[in-house]
GROMACS .gro file of C-alpha atoms in nm:
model
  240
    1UNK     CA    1  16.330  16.769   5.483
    2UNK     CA    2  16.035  16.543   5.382
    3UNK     CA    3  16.175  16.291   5.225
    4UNK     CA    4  16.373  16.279   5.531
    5UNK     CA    5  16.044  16.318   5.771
    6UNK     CA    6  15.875  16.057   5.512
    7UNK     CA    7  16.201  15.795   5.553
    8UNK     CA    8  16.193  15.835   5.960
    9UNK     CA    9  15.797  15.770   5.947
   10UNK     CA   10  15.887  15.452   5.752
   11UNK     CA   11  16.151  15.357   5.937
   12UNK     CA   12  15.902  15.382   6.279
   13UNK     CA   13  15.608  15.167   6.109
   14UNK     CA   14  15.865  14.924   6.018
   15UNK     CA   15  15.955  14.923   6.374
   16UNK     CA   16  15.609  14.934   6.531
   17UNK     CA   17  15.544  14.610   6.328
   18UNK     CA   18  15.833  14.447   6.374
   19UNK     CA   19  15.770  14.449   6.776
   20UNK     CA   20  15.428  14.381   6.721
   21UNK     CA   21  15.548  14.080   6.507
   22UNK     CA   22  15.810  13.946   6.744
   23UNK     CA   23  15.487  13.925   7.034
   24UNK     CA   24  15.296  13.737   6.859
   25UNK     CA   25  15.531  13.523   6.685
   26UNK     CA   26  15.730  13.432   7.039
   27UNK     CA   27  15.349  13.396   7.243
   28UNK     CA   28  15.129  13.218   7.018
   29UNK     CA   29  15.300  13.074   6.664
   30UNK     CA   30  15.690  12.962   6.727
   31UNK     CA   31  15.713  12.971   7.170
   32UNK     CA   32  16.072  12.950   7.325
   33UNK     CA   33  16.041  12.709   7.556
   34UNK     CA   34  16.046  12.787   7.930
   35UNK     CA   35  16.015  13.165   7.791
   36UNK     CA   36  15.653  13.258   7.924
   37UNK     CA   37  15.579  13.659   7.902
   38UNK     CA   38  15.352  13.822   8.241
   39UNK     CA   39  15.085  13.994   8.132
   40UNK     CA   40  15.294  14.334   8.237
   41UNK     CA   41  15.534  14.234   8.015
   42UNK     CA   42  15.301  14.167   7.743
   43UNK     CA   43  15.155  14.506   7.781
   44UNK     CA   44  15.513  14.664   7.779
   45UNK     CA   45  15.605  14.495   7.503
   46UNK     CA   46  15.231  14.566   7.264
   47UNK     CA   47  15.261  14.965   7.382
   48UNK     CA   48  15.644  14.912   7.278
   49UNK     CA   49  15.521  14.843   6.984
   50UNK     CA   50  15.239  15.066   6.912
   51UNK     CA   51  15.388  15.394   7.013
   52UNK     CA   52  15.638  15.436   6.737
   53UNK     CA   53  15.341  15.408   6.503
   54UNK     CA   54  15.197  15.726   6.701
   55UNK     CA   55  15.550  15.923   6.640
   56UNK     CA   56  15.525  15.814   6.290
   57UNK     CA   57  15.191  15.957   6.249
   58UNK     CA   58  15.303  16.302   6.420
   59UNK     CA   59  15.590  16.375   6.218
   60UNK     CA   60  15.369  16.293   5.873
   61UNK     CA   61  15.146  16.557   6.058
   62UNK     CA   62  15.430  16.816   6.044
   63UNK     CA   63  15.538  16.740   5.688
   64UNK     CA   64  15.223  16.673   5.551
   65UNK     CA   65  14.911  16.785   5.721
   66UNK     CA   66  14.702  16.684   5.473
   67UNK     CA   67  14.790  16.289   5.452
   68UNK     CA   68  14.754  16.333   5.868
   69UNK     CA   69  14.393  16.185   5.917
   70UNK     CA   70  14.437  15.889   5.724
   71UNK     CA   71  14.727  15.771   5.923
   72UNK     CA   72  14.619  15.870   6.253
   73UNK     CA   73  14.296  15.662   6.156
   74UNK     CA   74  14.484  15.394   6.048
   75UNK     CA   75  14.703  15.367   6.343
   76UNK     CA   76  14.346  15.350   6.562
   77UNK     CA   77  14.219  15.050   6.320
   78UNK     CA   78  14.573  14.887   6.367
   79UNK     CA   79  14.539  14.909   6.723
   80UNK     CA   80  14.193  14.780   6.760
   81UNK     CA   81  14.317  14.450   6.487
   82UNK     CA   82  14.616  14.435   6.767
   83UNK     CA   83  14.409  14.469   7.056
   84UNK     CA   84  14.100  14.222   6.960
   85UNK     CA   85  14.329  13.949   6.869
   86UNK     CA   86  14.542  13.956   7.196
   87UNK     CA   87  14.203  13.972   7.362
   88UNK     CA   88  14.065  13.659   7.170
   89UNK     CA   89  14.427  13.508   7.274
   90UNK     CA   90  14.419  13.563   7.631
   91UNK     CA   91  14.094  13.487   7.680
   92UNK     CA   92  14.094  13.156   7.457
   93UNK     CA   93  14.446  13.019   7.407
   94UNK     CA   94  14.638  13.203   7.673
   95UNK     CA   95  14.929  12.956   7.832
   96UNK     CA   96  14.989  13.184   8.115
   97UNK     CA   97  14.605  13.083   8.246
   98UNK     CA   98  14.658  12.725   8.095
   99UNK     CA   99  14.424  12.771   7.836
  100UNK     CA  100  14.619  12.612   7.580
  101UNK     CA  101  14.554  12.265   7.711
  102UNK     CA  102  14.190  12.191   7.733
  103UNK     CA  103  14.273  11.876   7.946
  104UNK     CA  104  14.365  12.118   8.198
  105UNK     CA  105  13.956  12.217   8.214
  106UNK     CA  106  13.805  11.926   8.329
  107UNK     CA  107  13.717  12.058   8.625
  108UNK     CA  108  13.526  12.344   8.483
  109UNK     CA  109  13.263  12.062   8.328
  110UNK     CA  110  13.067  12.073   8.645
  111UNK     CA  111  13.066  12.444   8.703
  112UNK     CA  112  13.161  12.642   8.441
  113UNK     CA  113  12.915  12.858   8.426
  114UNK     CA  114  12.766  13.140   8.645
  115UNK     CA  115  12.411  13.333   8.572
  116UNK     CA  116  12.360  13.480   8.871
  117UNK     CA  117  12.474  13.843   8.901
  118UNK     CA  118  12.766  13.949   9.162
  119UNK     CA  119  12.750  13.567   9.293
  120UNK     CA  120  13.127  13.519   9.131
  121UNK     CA  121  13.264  13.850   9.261
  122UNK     CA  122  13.111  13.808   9.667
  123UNK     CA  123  13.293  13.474   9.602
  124UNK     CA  124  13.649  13.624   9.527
  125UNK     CA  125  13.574  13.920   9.760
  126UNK     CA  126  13.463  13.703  10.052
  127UNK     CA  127  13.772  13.399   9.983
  128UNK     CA  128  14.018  13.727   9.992
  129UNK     CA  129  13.916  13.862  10.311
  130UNK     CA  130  13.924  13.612  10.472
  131UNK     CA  131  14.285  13.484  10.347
  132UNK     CA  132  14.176  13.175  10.127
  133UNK     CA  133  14.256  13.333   9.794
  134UNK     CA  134  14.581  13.580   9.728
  135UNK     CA  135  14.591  13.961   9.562
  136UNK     CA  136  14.720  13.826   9.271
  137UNK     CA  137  14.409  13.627   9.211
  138UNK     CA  138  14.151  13.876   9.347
  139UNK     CA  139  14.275  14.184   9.156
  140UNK     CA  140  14.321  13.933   8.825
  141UNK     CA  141  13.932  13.817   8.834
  142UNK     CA  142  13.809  14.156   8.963
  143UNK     CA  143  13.995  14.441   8.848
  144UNK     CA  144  14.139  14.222   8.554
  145UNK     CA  145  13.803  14.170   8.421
  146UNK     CA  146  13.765  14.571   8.495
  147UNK     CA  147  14.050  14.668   8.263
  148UNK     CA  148  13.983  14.415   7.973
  149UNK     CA  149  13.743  14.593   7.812
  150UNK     CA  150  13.836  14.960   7.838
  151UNK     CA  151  14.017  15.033   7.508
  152UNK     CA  152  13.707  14.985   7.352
  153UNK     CA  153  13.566  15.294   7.536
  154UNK     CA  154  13.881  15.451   7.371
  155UNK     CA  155  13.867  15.291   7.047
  156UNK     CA  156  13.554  15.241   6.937
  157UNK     CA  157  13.467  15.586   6.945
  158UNK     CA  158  13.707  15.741   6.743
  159UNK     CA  159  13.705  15.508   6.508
  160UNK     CA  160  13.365  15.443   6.398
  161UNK     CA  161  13.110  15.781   6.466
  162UNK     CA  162  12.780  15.585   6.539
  163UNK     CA  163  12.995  15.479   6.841
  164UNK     CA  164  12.999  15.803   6.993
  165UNK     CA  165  12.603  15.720   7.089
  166UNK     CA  166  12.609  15.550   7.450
  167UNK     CA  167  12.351  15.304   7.356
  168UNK     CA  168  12.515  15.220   7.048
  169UNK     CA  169  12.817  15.155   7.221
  170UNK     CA  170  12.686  14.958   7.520
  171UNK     CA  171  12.500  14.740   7.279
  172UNK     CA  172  12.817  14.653   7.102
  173UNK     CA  173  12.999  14.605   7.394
  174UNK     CA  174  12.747  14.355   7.554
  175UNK     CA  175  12.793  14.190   7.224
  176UNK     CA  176  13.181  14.207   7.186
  177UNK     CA  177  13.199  14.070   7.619
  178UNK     CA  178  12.872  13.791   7.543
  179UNK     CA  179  13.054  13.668   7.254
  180UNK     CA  180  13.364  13.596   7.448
  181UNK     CA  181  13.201  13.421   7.709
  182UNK     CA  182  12.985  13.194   7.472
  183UNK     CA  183  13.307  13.115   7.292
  184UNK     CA  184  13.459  12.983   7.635
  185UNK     CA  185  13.180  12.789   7.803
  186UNK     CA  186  13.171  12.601   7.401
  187UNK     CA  187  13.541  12.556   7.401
  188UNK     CA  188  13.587  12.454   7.738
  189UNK     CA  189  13.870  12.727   7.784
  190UNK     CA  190  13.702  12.933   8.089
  191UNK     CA  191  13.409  12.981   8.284
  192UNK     CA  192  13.102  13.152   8.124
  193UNK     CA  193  12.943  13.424   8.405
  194UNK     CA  194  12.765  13.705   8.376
  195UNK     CA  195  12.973  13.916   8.640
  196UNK     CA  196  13.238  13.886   8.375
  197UNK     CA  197  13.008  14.065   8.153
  198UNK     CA  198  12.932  14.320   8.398
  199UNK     CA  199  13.279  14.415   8.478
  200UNK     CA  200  13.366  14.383   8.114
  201UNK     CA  201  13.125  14.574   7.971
  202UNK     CA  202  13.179  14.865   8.327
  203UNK     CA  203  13.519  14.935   8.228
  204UNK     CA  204  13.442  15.003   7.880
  205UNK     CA  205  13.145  15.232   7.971
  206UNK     CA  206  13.359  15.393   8.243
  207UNK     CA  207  13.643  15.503   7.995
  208UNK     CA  208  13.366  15.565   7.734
  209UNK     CA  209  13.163  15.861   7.938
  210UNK     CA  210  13.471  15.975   8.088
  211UNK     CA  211  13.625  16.077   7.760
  212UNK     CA  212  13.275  16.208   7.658
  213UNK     CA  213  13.376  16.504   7.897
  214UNK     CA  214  13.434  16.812   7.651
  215UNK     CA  215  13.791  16.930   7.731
  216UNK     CA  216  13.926  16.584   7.721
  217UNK     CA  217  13.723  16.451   7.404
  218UNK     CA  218  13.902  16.775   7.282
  219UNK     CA  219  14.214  16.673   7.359
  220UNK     CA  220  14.144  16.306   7.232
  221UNK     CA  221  14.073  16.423   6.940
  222UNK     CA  222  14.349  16.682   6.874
  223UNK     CA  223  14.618  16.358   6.990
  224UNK     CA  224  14.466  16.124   6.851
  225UNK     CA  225  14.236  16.258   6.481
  226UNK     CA  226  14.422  16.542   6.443
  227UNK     CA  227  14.131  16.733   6.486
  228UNK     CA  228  14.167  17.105   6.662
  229UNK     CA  229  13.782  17.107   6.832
  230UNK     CA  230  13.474  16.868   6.869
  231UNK     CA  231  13.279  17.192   6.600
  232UNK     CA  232  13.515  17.072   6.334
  233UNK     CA  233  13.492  16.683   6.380
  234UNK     CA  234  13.124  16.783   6.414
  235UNK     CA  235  13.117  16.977   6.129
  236UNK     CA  236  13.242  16.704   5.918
  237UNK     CA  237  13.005  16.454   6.014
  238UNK     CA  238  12.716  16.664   5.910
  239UNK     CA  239  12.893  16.730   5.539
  240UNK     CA  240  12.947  16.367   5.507
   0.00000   0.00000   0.00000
C-alpha cells in the first residue's frame, strides 16, 4: 500500500509540474500565436497546477507521517518560486497589459510616476463614476492591485517564522511592492505610484492579520504544516 501511495504521490508532482511547465512555457518562452491566456485563465490554470502537489503531500501524510513536514514545506516554497515569478511576469513582461513591447510606453515618459498618496485611486474612482473609464479597468487598477499581494500574507508566514511578526512582515512587504515599482519606472514597463504600494502592501496585511485569528491559524496550520495546534508549532520553535 505505500509503494502504491508513494507511486500516486509521484505520479501527482509529475503532474503538478508538468501544468506548471506548460504555463510558463506557452506565456512567456515558446507563445502560440494569437493564443493569449486572461488573467482568470491564468489563475485556473497555476491552481490547476498547484493543487495536485497538495493531494500529493496528503496522501505521503497518510503513508508516512513522518516525511509529512518536509513536503508540505516544500510545496509552500514551490508555490512562493511559482507565485514571485508570475508576479515579476505580469508586472514586467506581461503581453496581456502590453508590457512586452516597451515602444508601447512612450507615453508613460511624461507621467509615469505618482508620489502623492490616493491621487491615482480618486482618479480611477472619479473617471468610473462618472462613465469615462469601464469596470474592467477600475476593478483591474483598484481591486487588482488589492489582490496582488495577498499570498504573501499566506505564504510568508508559514514559511519563514520571523514572518509571523507584523512588523517583520510589513517591512518585507513594503520591500517586496517598492521593489516592483522601482523596477518599472527603470524599465519603462508601468507607472511607478505609491497608491500601488498602498494597495499592494493592504492586501497582504489584510490576509496576514486575518489568518493571525487563532481558530483559523489553527486550521492553516493543520492544512497546510501538518501541524495539530499553534502549542506544538510553538513548541518547536522554542526547541529549535
Amino acid at each position: 500500500m505505500k509503494k502504491f501511495n508513494l507511486l500516486v504521490s509521484v505520479g501527482l508532482y509529475i503532474l503538478a509540474f508538468s501544468v506548471i511547465s506548460y504555463y510558463f512555457v506557452i506565456e512567456y518562452f515558446v507563445p502560440i500565436n494569437g493564443f493569449n491566456l486572461t488573467p482568470f485563465d491564468r489563475l485556473v490554470l497555476l491552481i490547476a497546477g498547484c493543487l495536485p502537489m497538495y493531494f500529493a503531500a496528503r496522501i505521503i501524510h497518510q503513508s508516512s507521517p513522518n516525511h509529512t513536514t518536509f513536503f508540505y514545506k516544500f510545496n509552500l516554497i514551490v508555490w512562493l518560486v511559482i507565485y514571485l515569478l508570475t508576479l515579476a511576469t505580469l508586472t514586467l513582461f506581461d503581453d496581456y497589459s502590453y508590457r512586452d513591447n516597451f515602444g508601447e510606453f512612450n507615453h508613460y515618459i511624461s507621467r509615469r510616476y505618482n508620489f502623492i498618496p490616493f491621487n491615482t485611486i480618486q482618479t480611477y474612482m472619479s473617471k468610473y463614476f462618472d462613465g469615462y473609464t469601464s469596470f474592467e479597468v477600475f476593478f483591474y487598477n483598484i481591486f487588482g492591485n488589492i489582490l496582488a499581494l495577498m499570498p504573501l500574507g499566506f505564504l510568508l508566514p508559514l514559511i519563514f517564522k520571523h514572518q509571523n511578526n507584523f512588523l517583520i512582515f510589513l517591512l518585507t512587504t513594503l520591500a517586496i511592492t517598492v521593489s516592483i515599482e522601482v523596477v518599472q519606472y527603470i524599465t519603462i514597463s508601468g507607472t511607478c505610484d505609491v497608491d500601488d504600494v498602498l494597495l499592494n502592501t493592504l492586501g497582504a496585511c489584510l490576509v496576514f492579520l486575518i489568518l493571525q485569528i487563532k481558530p483559523l491559524k489553527s486550521l492553516v496550520h493543520k492544512l497546510f504544516l501538518s501541524q495539530t495546534s499553534l502549542h506544538h508549532s510553538e513548541t518547536d520553535s522554542m526547541n529549535e
